[in-house]
Amino acid sequence: ERVTQRLSVGQIQHERKDLRNPDSGKLLAYVFDYQTKSRAFITLTPEHATGCIAFRVTNVGGFGVLNTTYPAAQVTTGLLDELAKKLVGQPSRFG
């Protein structure tokens, strides 16, 4: 279920096949077939009531979602540089 969920969150088209024992028909494993390409997404949402900006970073550094919020005053070029490092796979303090 975890693999299926992560592939779905990553919007990865996949096919799940059951691997069964040929004699007993007992389920041995699931085999997932998919191409290892995906798209990354970044969504910034202003939260006017709190003065914050919410970041939703999807499929950066692997399949998954990172949700984090920063006060608008902290969204500076330094923070955006950390986000850029994360996007290109460099060590980053973003998130």
XYZ file of C-alpha atoms in Angstrom:
95
model
C 0.000 0.000 0.000
C 2.855 2.403 0.770
C 4.359 1.977 -2.694
C 0.976 2.446 -4.351
C 0.337 5.568 -2.279
C 3.727 7.124 -3.074
C 3.326 6.433 -6.785
C -0.147 7.981 -6.699
C 1.046 11.074 -4.802
C 3.797 11.440 -7.385
C 1.214 11.166 -10.165
C 3.172 8.258 -11.630
C 1.233 6.037 -13.989
C 1.874 2.469 -12.908
C 0.584 -1.057 -13.152
C 0.549 -3.438 -10.209
C 0.852 -7.158 -10.929
C 0.418 -10.020 -8.489
C 3.304 -12.499 -8.327
C 1.869 -15.851 -7.255
C 3.235 -19.289 -6.509
C 2.443 -21.344 -9.626
C 1.529 -24.425 -7.583
C -0.545 -23.023 -4.721
C -1.624 -19.691 -6.183
C -0.469 -18.021 -2.953
C 0.414 -14.352 -3.308
C 4.196 -13.939 -3.036
C 4.653 -10.268 -3.894
C 3.406 -7.323 -5.870
C 5.391 -6.171 -8.894
C 5.087 -2.532 -9.939
C 5.721 -1.530 -13.527
C 6.327 2.160 -14.192
C 8.664 4.504 -16.006
C 10.946 6.412 -13.676
C 10.150 9.862 -14.879
C 8.009 12.357 -13.062
C 7.320 16.040 -12.853
C 8.012 18.214 -9.874
C 5.571 20.881 -8.782
C 5.871 23.870 -6.478
C 2.810 25.777 -5.324
C 2.987 28.956 -3.242
C -0.199 30.096 -1.535
C -0.457 33.390 0.341
C -2.284 33.141 3.651
C -3.475 36.714 4.078
C -5.006 36.227 7.516
C -1.713 35.039 9.031
C 0.750 36.946 6.845
C 2.410 33.690 5.777
C 3.216 31.925 2.532
C 2.515 28.208 2.261
C 4.823 26.115 0.059
C 3.771 22.769 -1.378
C 6.737 21.004 -3.004
C 5.878 17.791 -4.844
C 8.306 15.162 -6.211
C 11.499 17.068 -5.423
C 14.217 14.695 -4.234
C 11.944 11.669 -4.659
C 8.257 10.864 -4.743
C 6.410 12.733 -2.052
C 5.042 16.032 -0.843
C 6.630 18.630 1.435
C 4.256 21.164 2.982
C 5.770 24.061 4.895
C 4.814 27.615 5.778
C 6.991 30.684 6.320
C 6.097 34.178 7.520
C 6.098 36.446 4.458
C 8.945 38.536 5.910
C 11.175 35.425 5.905
C 10.598 34.696 2.207
C 13.797 36.380 1.082
C 16.356 35.659 -1.614
C 18.198 33.526 0.959
C 15.172 31.277 1.488
C 14.540 31.079 -2.251
C 18.205 30.135 -2.771
C 17.679 27.251 -0.322
C 14.593 26.201 -2.289
C 16.635 26.331 -5.522
C 19.303 24.105 -3.949
C 16.609 21.603 -3.017
C 15.321 21.627 -6.605
C 18.723 20.740 -8.065
C 19.537 18.105 -5.442
C 22.081 20.035 -3.394
C 22.055 20.038 0.420
C 19.416 22.525 1.524
C 17.900 23.877 4.720
C 14.543 24.525 3.040
C 11.540 22.950 4.698
